[in-house]
Each structure stands twice: as structure tokens, then as C-alpha cells.
Amino acid sequence: MLSDRQRQILQIIIEDYIATAEPVGSRTIARKYNLGISPATIRNEMSDLELLGFLDQPHTSAGRIPSSKAYRYYVDSLIKPGSLTPNDIALIDNWYKERVRNIDDIFQSTAKILSRMSKNVSLVLANKETTSKFSYMRFLPLNEHQAILCLITEDGQIDNCVVEIPLGMQQDELDYLARNITNKLHGMNLDTIDSEVLHDAHQEIQGDKMLFSSLLKAVTQMQQGQKKEKMFLGGTKQLFNQPEFQDANRIKELLGVLEEEQVLKDMLNAGTNSGLRVTIGSENTFTGIQDCSMIQATYRLNGQVVGTLAVLGPTRMEYKKVISVMDYLQKYMHVVFNKMSEANK
Amino acid sequence: MLSDRQRQILQIIIEDYIATAEPVGSRTIARKYNLGISPATIRNEMSDLELLGFLDQPHTSAGRIPSSKAYRYYVDSLIKPGSLTPNDIALIDNWYKERVRNIDDIFQSTAKILSRMSKNVSLVLANKETTSKFSYMRFLPLNEHQAILCLITEDGQIDNCVVEIPLGMQQDELDYLARNITNKLHGMNLDTIDSEVLHDAHQEIQGDKMLFSSLLKAVTQMQQGQKKEKMFLGGTKQLFNQPEFQDANRIKELLGVLEEEQVLKDMLNAGTNSGLRVTIGSENTFTGIQDCSMIQATYRLNGQVVGTLAVLGPTRMEYKKVISVMDYLQKYMHVVFNKMSEANK
DNA sequence: GTTAGCACTCTTTAGTGTAGAGTGCTAACA
DNA sequence: TGTTAGCACTCTACACTAAAGAGTGCTAAC
């Protein structure tokens, strides 16, 4: 529906605006880019593009800036999948080598490098929703009155809580008890164990309420530990170097959004189905970021969603670059994760 | 060294400026406060106070604002220990009742209420530096190749790591090993155990490097877990509602400071010796907050520093109110902590 | 010692003029 | 019919000016 020339002009305007943050005028285009047509012709095309809703004009004597519709068209139809420069690739590779010790480090490092390369805020959500299977339990002695109740899953996770020993109960009785309960629960998915399932165990404990509630507490604690979502933010300061966020009130508003961890989580979880998701300006349903764009990608391991990466910035964002970076990071995380699980074997 | 009248005028200027954030002029004072003297007299006194270094003048035709020296004098000599309003007390009491489940909740809640009542940023540093004594270790079975190494301290803390079982070694051999090492280490302060101390243990393991390094790893992991300082921030957004922080660049600078967790920790740890510490404006040695004041208090339990509370804001701070709030919170945390350890008994 | 009076200083706000950038329209051209 | 040169027009940004307002410092009188 757009002519080749219109597409060309639109792309130039978008990319020039992304680079300079200044409205783009017809003369600028004619001067900077060699299209072989005069400013007047460009003006006519721009006028048409504005009617079609692709361009906005801040005021009569300013150049044009791209509308949300233009960015959408740009992302969907104009961008060709680019690749990173060798420099960028080397930067990322070294980045991880120096920093990664455990899983949290991976997410943390990813947040940092992502914000650094995108010059915007990065959000990394670690979904630790893994469903492990219950293996066995033990009471480790502590003192006369207390013991440590340990739950162990088949994949080697362990959780514990301190319990009161019923008066007069000996360690061998506790061991017996642990064995019996273990027999009942062994091999069960951790998240299917609830107070009802534990009811059988209750009989083992012969109605000792304290012991039972401790057991329940340890189980739910472990379940929650598994479900935990962790959010890593990077580059808040950088975001406020963007020329669109130089106003104190705007900064405060954005800070408000970034402080609400739950809102951020909701935002990231809203688009976990597709591979890569770009939400542009007014497409955002969350208040406070309607002049922002967000690019997010989920990262899966063995089919399970392990994390979500996202970059949040002004609609005037380097979509091409950010998308390439996220693409690469997605692949890279795979490698890093595999290395890590190798190391744990 | 100051006359009664000078003290009175100084106090009025400070408190008026704290309340309004506007330079205070001689006519304003004469109009608002009934001192029985004319603006001209007040002007003379103000002139003297300026010479003495207590007042500054932004420009010739503006009123006066208090200098750091004035705030210092105010805090040291003019403030009378005030008490909170019943409203405030009720607010705090309810605040904790609703929110506190575990230790981290206490710190988190404290940060929130502190920032809310001070209208500035609150910092709460939880020093978890407790030195527990090593009790015993165990190898819990996991699978043919791996076991879970558990370290238990006398106060019931437990830490673990997954270790490779040397080829062909049986569980009873592991148990034997654990018993022997336990005999050597039992009762030792956790932080005195290092690779040298573990050398004896090394002989027990008969030179198995893997096992030894796992043991070392578990011990250091546990030591680090003990040392962990945790920082809770509250009310960043509120700080930027203060009229002195309405400039985008100033906001960015402050954000930079608040993002540097290590700097904040150093700031808080710098004044842990005294009970209550007020650092005013240029007294601050950390860059970026030289127009800020910080009020901090350490919270001790059984003589050990458990946490540090602090409020960071512009030098124009409601010292009186903040000091009372921190006073109260300090006492209140004591109560909450005791309740918590009661519950754990 | 206190105070009224007054000149002086400085900020703030509104208003004016100008340069510069960019557009839209029209008429001429290929 | 598409393209372009030319020109009037619009709007912003910036500099400059003027006037109002707040507050001081000084002096002379009480």
C-alpha cells in the first residue's frame, strides 16, 4: 500500500529520528541522503505519510517524527534481521566469562550487558518454577528439645526448618517416623504435596500438632522457594540519559513504575507465549510507560520458561540493535546454562 | 555566645525554612512571629548571625537560609527531645502488626515506615554478622555418585552443598569420615575455620581433592552467609518530591549514589560506634550528597550490632521529627525482635 | 538600643523582536 | 502527470528590555 519511495522515506525518517532525537525535515533528508529528489517532492510524500498516520508533526514549522504506527510498520516490515558487530559479540562473550559463578550471576550479568548495549533499562525475570520430586526426609539432631527437619528432592535441593521434639521422643523414633513418611511421599511432585496429602503422615506423627505443622511449614517453604520469581534490573541511570526523559516529573513517574516490582513482573509475564514481543508506545496497557516501547523475549530450557529478558525505553529505540542483542543473548544464555549444569554433574 | 534573642531568631529562621523551603526575610519573621521587635532590628541580628557563619544569603535581595553550621547548632543545642504524636505511634504499631512474618520483613517494614514518616529516603542495613559455632556435619545420600554435605551450627543454622562421592565409597564410610571430621571441628567458631584448620580433615579424606574442595566450599559458603549485609531502601520516589531535588541532573546524580549499594553500606558502617549520628551537609565525606543530611542509629541486640537505620534527605530536614521517629523505631524493633525470638523458642 | 525611611540590588515574569527552520501552496517545467 | 523552484507563512528559540516585588543595608532620628 505504500510506494517504494514512501517506504524509503519513512525508513529514513525513522532511523534518522532514532539516531538524533530531532524532528526530521525535508531539507535534511535531501541533504543527508542522496535520493535524487528535491525537498519539495519529499515534502509532498511526507504530507501523504502524515495523512496515512505514519508521521506526526510537533508543530507547523518543525520536521516530522514517526508515530507508533510507523514504528510498528518499521519493526514488522522494514527491519531486516541484522547481526551484531564482532566488537559487540566479543564484548558479550567476555562479559560472561568474567562474572558468572552461579545462576543468579547469569541473570544479573545479562541484565547489565543488556542495558549497556541497549542504552535503556533492562529487565530480566528469572522464573524458577521447576517441579522437583520429593526424595526423602531426615531429622538431624540439634539439642535435647529441637531437631532440624530436612527435606531432600531428587535433584539435590534441600530445605530445612527447626522443629520442636515432642517431649521424651528419642532420635531413633524420629528416624523411624521420617522413614515412614518418606515411604508415603517418595517420588511425588513437590507441588502436589499439600495438607491433605500430608494427612496420612499426620497419623504417623500420632497427632502431634507441633511436629505436623513444622512439616507442613517446611514443605510449603520449599514449594515457595521453587516458585520464586526474581527480578533483575539494569541501567536505570542510563534510561534517564535519554533526551525524552530529561524532565524531573517524567523521571519521577518512571521511577514509580520501576519501583513496583509486581507491575514489572506482570508486564513481563503478559507476553511469555511468543518468542519475541515488541510493544510500542500506546500499545502498552500499563500506565506511565505509554511513550515507551518494550522488547521482550522468553528464554526456555528443555521447553520450560526459565527467564524473560526485556528492554524498556522510549519509543524512539534502536529496535534493530536491541533485537539483535536479545537474539544473541538468548542463544548465549543457553550455552552458559548448559555449561553450568555440566559443571554440576 | 549567642544572645537569647539571636538564638530565638536563628531557631525561627531554621524552622521556617525547614517548613517552607523558602529563604526567610526579616519582614516575614516580624509578621508571622510576634517577637515585639521591628524588621529592621531583626535585620541587624540577621546580619550578625550571617557574620558568625550561621546564615547564608542566596543573593542580595533574598532572605536568609541556615548554613550547615546553623543546622549543627540547631541539632546540638536548640532541639529539645520531642515525642511523637499519638497518631504517629498508632501508625507505627499497626504497621508492624500487619506486615511482619520473618526477620527480613522487620527490616523491610522499618525501611518503609521510616521513609514514610521522614518523607525522605530511608536506609536499613541488616548486619547479619553472627558468629556461630560449628556443631557437626553429615553426608545425606542423594544418588550413586553424589551426596549432600550438610554443616550444622550449634544455633541450628544449616548449610549444604552437593558433593561427588569418590568412586566406590560407601555411605558408612562417608558417615565414618563425617564423624571424624566433626570430632576435630566441633565447637569451633565458624569464622576461624579456614583451609589450614581443615588440613587435618584433609588427611581424614585421604587426599581426595574433590571431597576436600567441596568441604571447603561448604564452609566458606556458610561463612559468607553469616557475614551477609542486606540493605533495604525505602522512599526513593519521595525524596524526589523535595523541592531541592527538582532538577533532572540532581536526581540522576542522587540515583547514582543510591544505586551504589557498596557506597551506601560504607556510609552506614562509618558511624556505627555512637548511638545516634547526625551528619549535616558538607560534613558528609561522600560525594554527591554534600547538600544532604543523614541521621543514623545503630540497633543492637545483646550488645551486637544487628542493624543500622538511617534517613537521607536534604540538609533542610525535619530533624526533630526524624530523630523522634528513629528513637521510637529503635525501641520498637527491640520489642519486635524479642517477640520473634520468643516465637522461635 | 531600636526603628522608620529610603535607595539599592537582585530575581522573576511578561513582553518584544529577530533569526532560523520548516512547511504548504502555486505556478512553471519536463 | 509527476517534479520542482519560489515564496509567503508559521512556529520556536533566544536575546533583550522593562516593570514589579521582595529584601537588604545604611542613615538619621527617636
mmCIF file of N, CA and C in Angstrom, chain B residues 90-101 105-114 124 309 328-330 332-333 336 339:
data_model
loop_
_atom_site.group_PDB
_atom_site.id
_atom_site.type_symbol
_atom_site.label_atom_id
_atom_site.label_comp_id
_atom_site.label_asym_id
_atom_site.label_seq_id
_atom_site.Cartn_x
_atom_site.Cartn_y
_atom_site.Cartn_z
ATOM 1 N N ALA B 90 0.466 5.195 66.853
ATOM 2 C CA ALA B 90 -0.502 4.183 66.446
ATOM 3 C C ALA B 90 -0.170 3.663 65.049
ATOM 4 N N LEU B 91 0.226 4.579 64.187
ATOM 5 C CA LEU B 91 0.581 4.201 62.816
ATOM 6 C C LEU B 91 1.710 3.176 62.809
ATOM 7 N N ILE B 92 2.745 3.478 63.570
ATOM 8 C CA ILE B 92 3.891 2.561 63.619
ATOM 9 C C ILE B 92 3.482 1.205 64.171
ATOM 10 N N ASP B 93 2.750 1.237 65.280
ATOM 11 C CA ASP B 93 2.374 -0.027 65.913
ATOM 12 C C ASP B 93 1.608 -0.921 64.947
ATOM 13 N N ASN B 94 0.625 -0.314 64.277
ATOM 14 C CA ASN B 94 -0.172 -1.115 63.354
ATOM 15 C C ASN B 94 0.652 -1.603 62.171
ATOM 16 N N TRP B 95 1.533 -0.730 61.749
ATOM 17 C CA TRP B 95 2.382 -1.044 60.610
ATOM 18 C C TRP B 95 3.043 -2.409 60.776
ATOM 19 N N TYR B 96 3.671 -2.602 61.935
ATOM 20 C CA TYR B 96 4.401 -3.847 62.144
ATOM 21 C C TYR B 96 3.455 -5.026 62.310
ATOM 22 N N LYS B 97 2.344 -4.771 62.999
ATOM 23 C CA LYS B 97 1.431 -5.888 63.262
ATOM 24 C C LYS B 97 1.027 -6.577 61.975
ATOM 25 N N GLU B 98 0.767 -5.755 60.951
ATOM 26 C CA GLU B 98 0.231 -6.336 59.723
ATOM 27 C C GLU B 98 1.281 -7.033 58.861
ATOM 28 N N ARG B 99 2.527 -6.606 59.006
ATOM 29 C CA ARG B 99 3.483 -6.993 57.970
ATOM 30 C C ARG B 99 4.539 -8.013 58.356
ATOM 31 N N VAL B 100 4.767 -8.200 59.625
ATOM 32 C CA VAL B 100 5.981 -8.909 59.988
ATOM 33 C C VAL B 100 5.795 -10.415 60.082
ATOM 34 N N ARG B 101 6.508 -11.130 59.253
ATOM 35 C CA ARG B 101 6.494 -12.582 59.315
ATOM 36 C C ARG B 101 7.864 -13.145 59.658
ATOM 37 N N ASP B 105 11.297 -9.201 56.910
ATOM 38 C CA ASP B 105 10.094 -8.367 56.949
ATOM 39 C C ASP B 105 10.272 -7.201 57.912
ATOM 40 N N ILE B 106 10.909 -7.472 59.032
ATOM 41 C CA ILE B 106 11.104 -6.407 60.016
ATOM 42 C C ILE B 106 11.891 -5.270 59.401
ATOM 43 N N PHE B 107 12.993 -5.624 58.763
ATOM 44 C CA PHE B 107 13.832 -4.578 58.165
ATOM 45 C C PHE B 107 13.089 -3.859 57.051
ATOM 46 N N GLN B 108 12.425 -4.647 56.231
ATOM 47 C CA GLN B 108 11.685 -4.076 55.109
ATOM 48 C C GLN B 108 10.611 -3.103 55.610
ATOM 49 N N SER B 109 9.860 -3.534 56.592
ATOM 50 C CA SER B 109 8.794 -2.692 57.131
ATOM 51 C C SER B 109 9.370 -1.436 57.758
ATOM 52 N N THR B 110 10.487 -1.620 58.450
ATOM 53 C CA THR B 110 11.112 -0.471 59.080
ATOM 54 C C THR B 110 11.522 0.557 58.033
ATOM 55 N N ALA B 111 12.105 0.070 56.939
ATOM 56 C CA ALA B 111 12.513 0.988 55.866
ATOM 57 C C ALA B 111 11.298 1.756 55.351
ATOM 58 N N LYS B 112 10.199 1.050 55.184
ATOM 59 C CA LYS B 112 9.021 1.709 54.611
ATOM 60 C C LYS B 112 8.441 2.747 55.543
ATOM 61 N N ILE B 113 8.261 2.380 56.783
ATOM 62 C CA ILE B 113 7.628 3.326 57.709
ATOM 63 C C ILE B 113 8.553 4.513 57.960
ATOM 64 N N LEU B 114 9.843 4.229 57.983
ATOM 65 C CA LEU B 114 10.806 5.291 58.243
ATOM 66 C C LEU B 114 10.801 6.317 57.105
ATOM 67 N N VAL B 124 18.016 0.901 55.622
ATOM 68 C CA VAL B 124 18.119 -0.010 56.752
ATOM 69 C C VAL B 124 19.125 -1.077 56.378
ATOM 70 N N LEU B 309 19.809 1.953 61.106
ATOM 71 C CA LEU B 309 18.735 2.715 60.466
ATOM 72 C C LEU B 309 19.289 4.052 60.034
ATOM 73 N N TYR B 328 11.977 6.064 68.438
ATOM 74 C CA TYR B 328 10.860 5.148 68.714
ATOM 75 C C TYR B 328 11.053 3.820 67.998
ATOM 76 N N LEU B 329 11.474 3.906 66.734
ATOM 77 C CA LEU B 329 11.641 2.678 65.953
ATOM 78 C C LEU B 329 12.701 1.774 66.580
ATOM 79 N N GLN B 330 13.755 2.417 67.077
ATOM 80 C CA GLN B 330 14.813 1.663 67.712
ATOM 81 C C GLN B 330 14.251 0.821 68.862
ATOM 82 N N TYR B 332 11.120 0.078 69.264
ATOM 83 C CA TYR B 332 10.088 -0.830 68.776
ATOM 84 C C TYR B 332 10.699 -2.092 68.172
ATOM 85 N N MET B 333 11.813 -1.909 67.458
ATOM 86 C CA MET B 333 12.460 -3.075 66.861
ATOM 87 C C MET B 333 12.876 -4.053 67.939
ATOM 88 N N VAL B 336 9.870 -6.065 68.695
ATOM 89 C CA VAL B 336 9.528 -6.988 67.618
ATOM 90 C C VAL B 336 10.508 -8.149 67.562
ATOM 91 N N LYS B 339 9.842 -10.583 70.346
ATOM 92 C CA LYS B 339 8.663 -11.391 70.023
ATOM 93 C C LYS B 339 9.042 -12.527 69.092
#
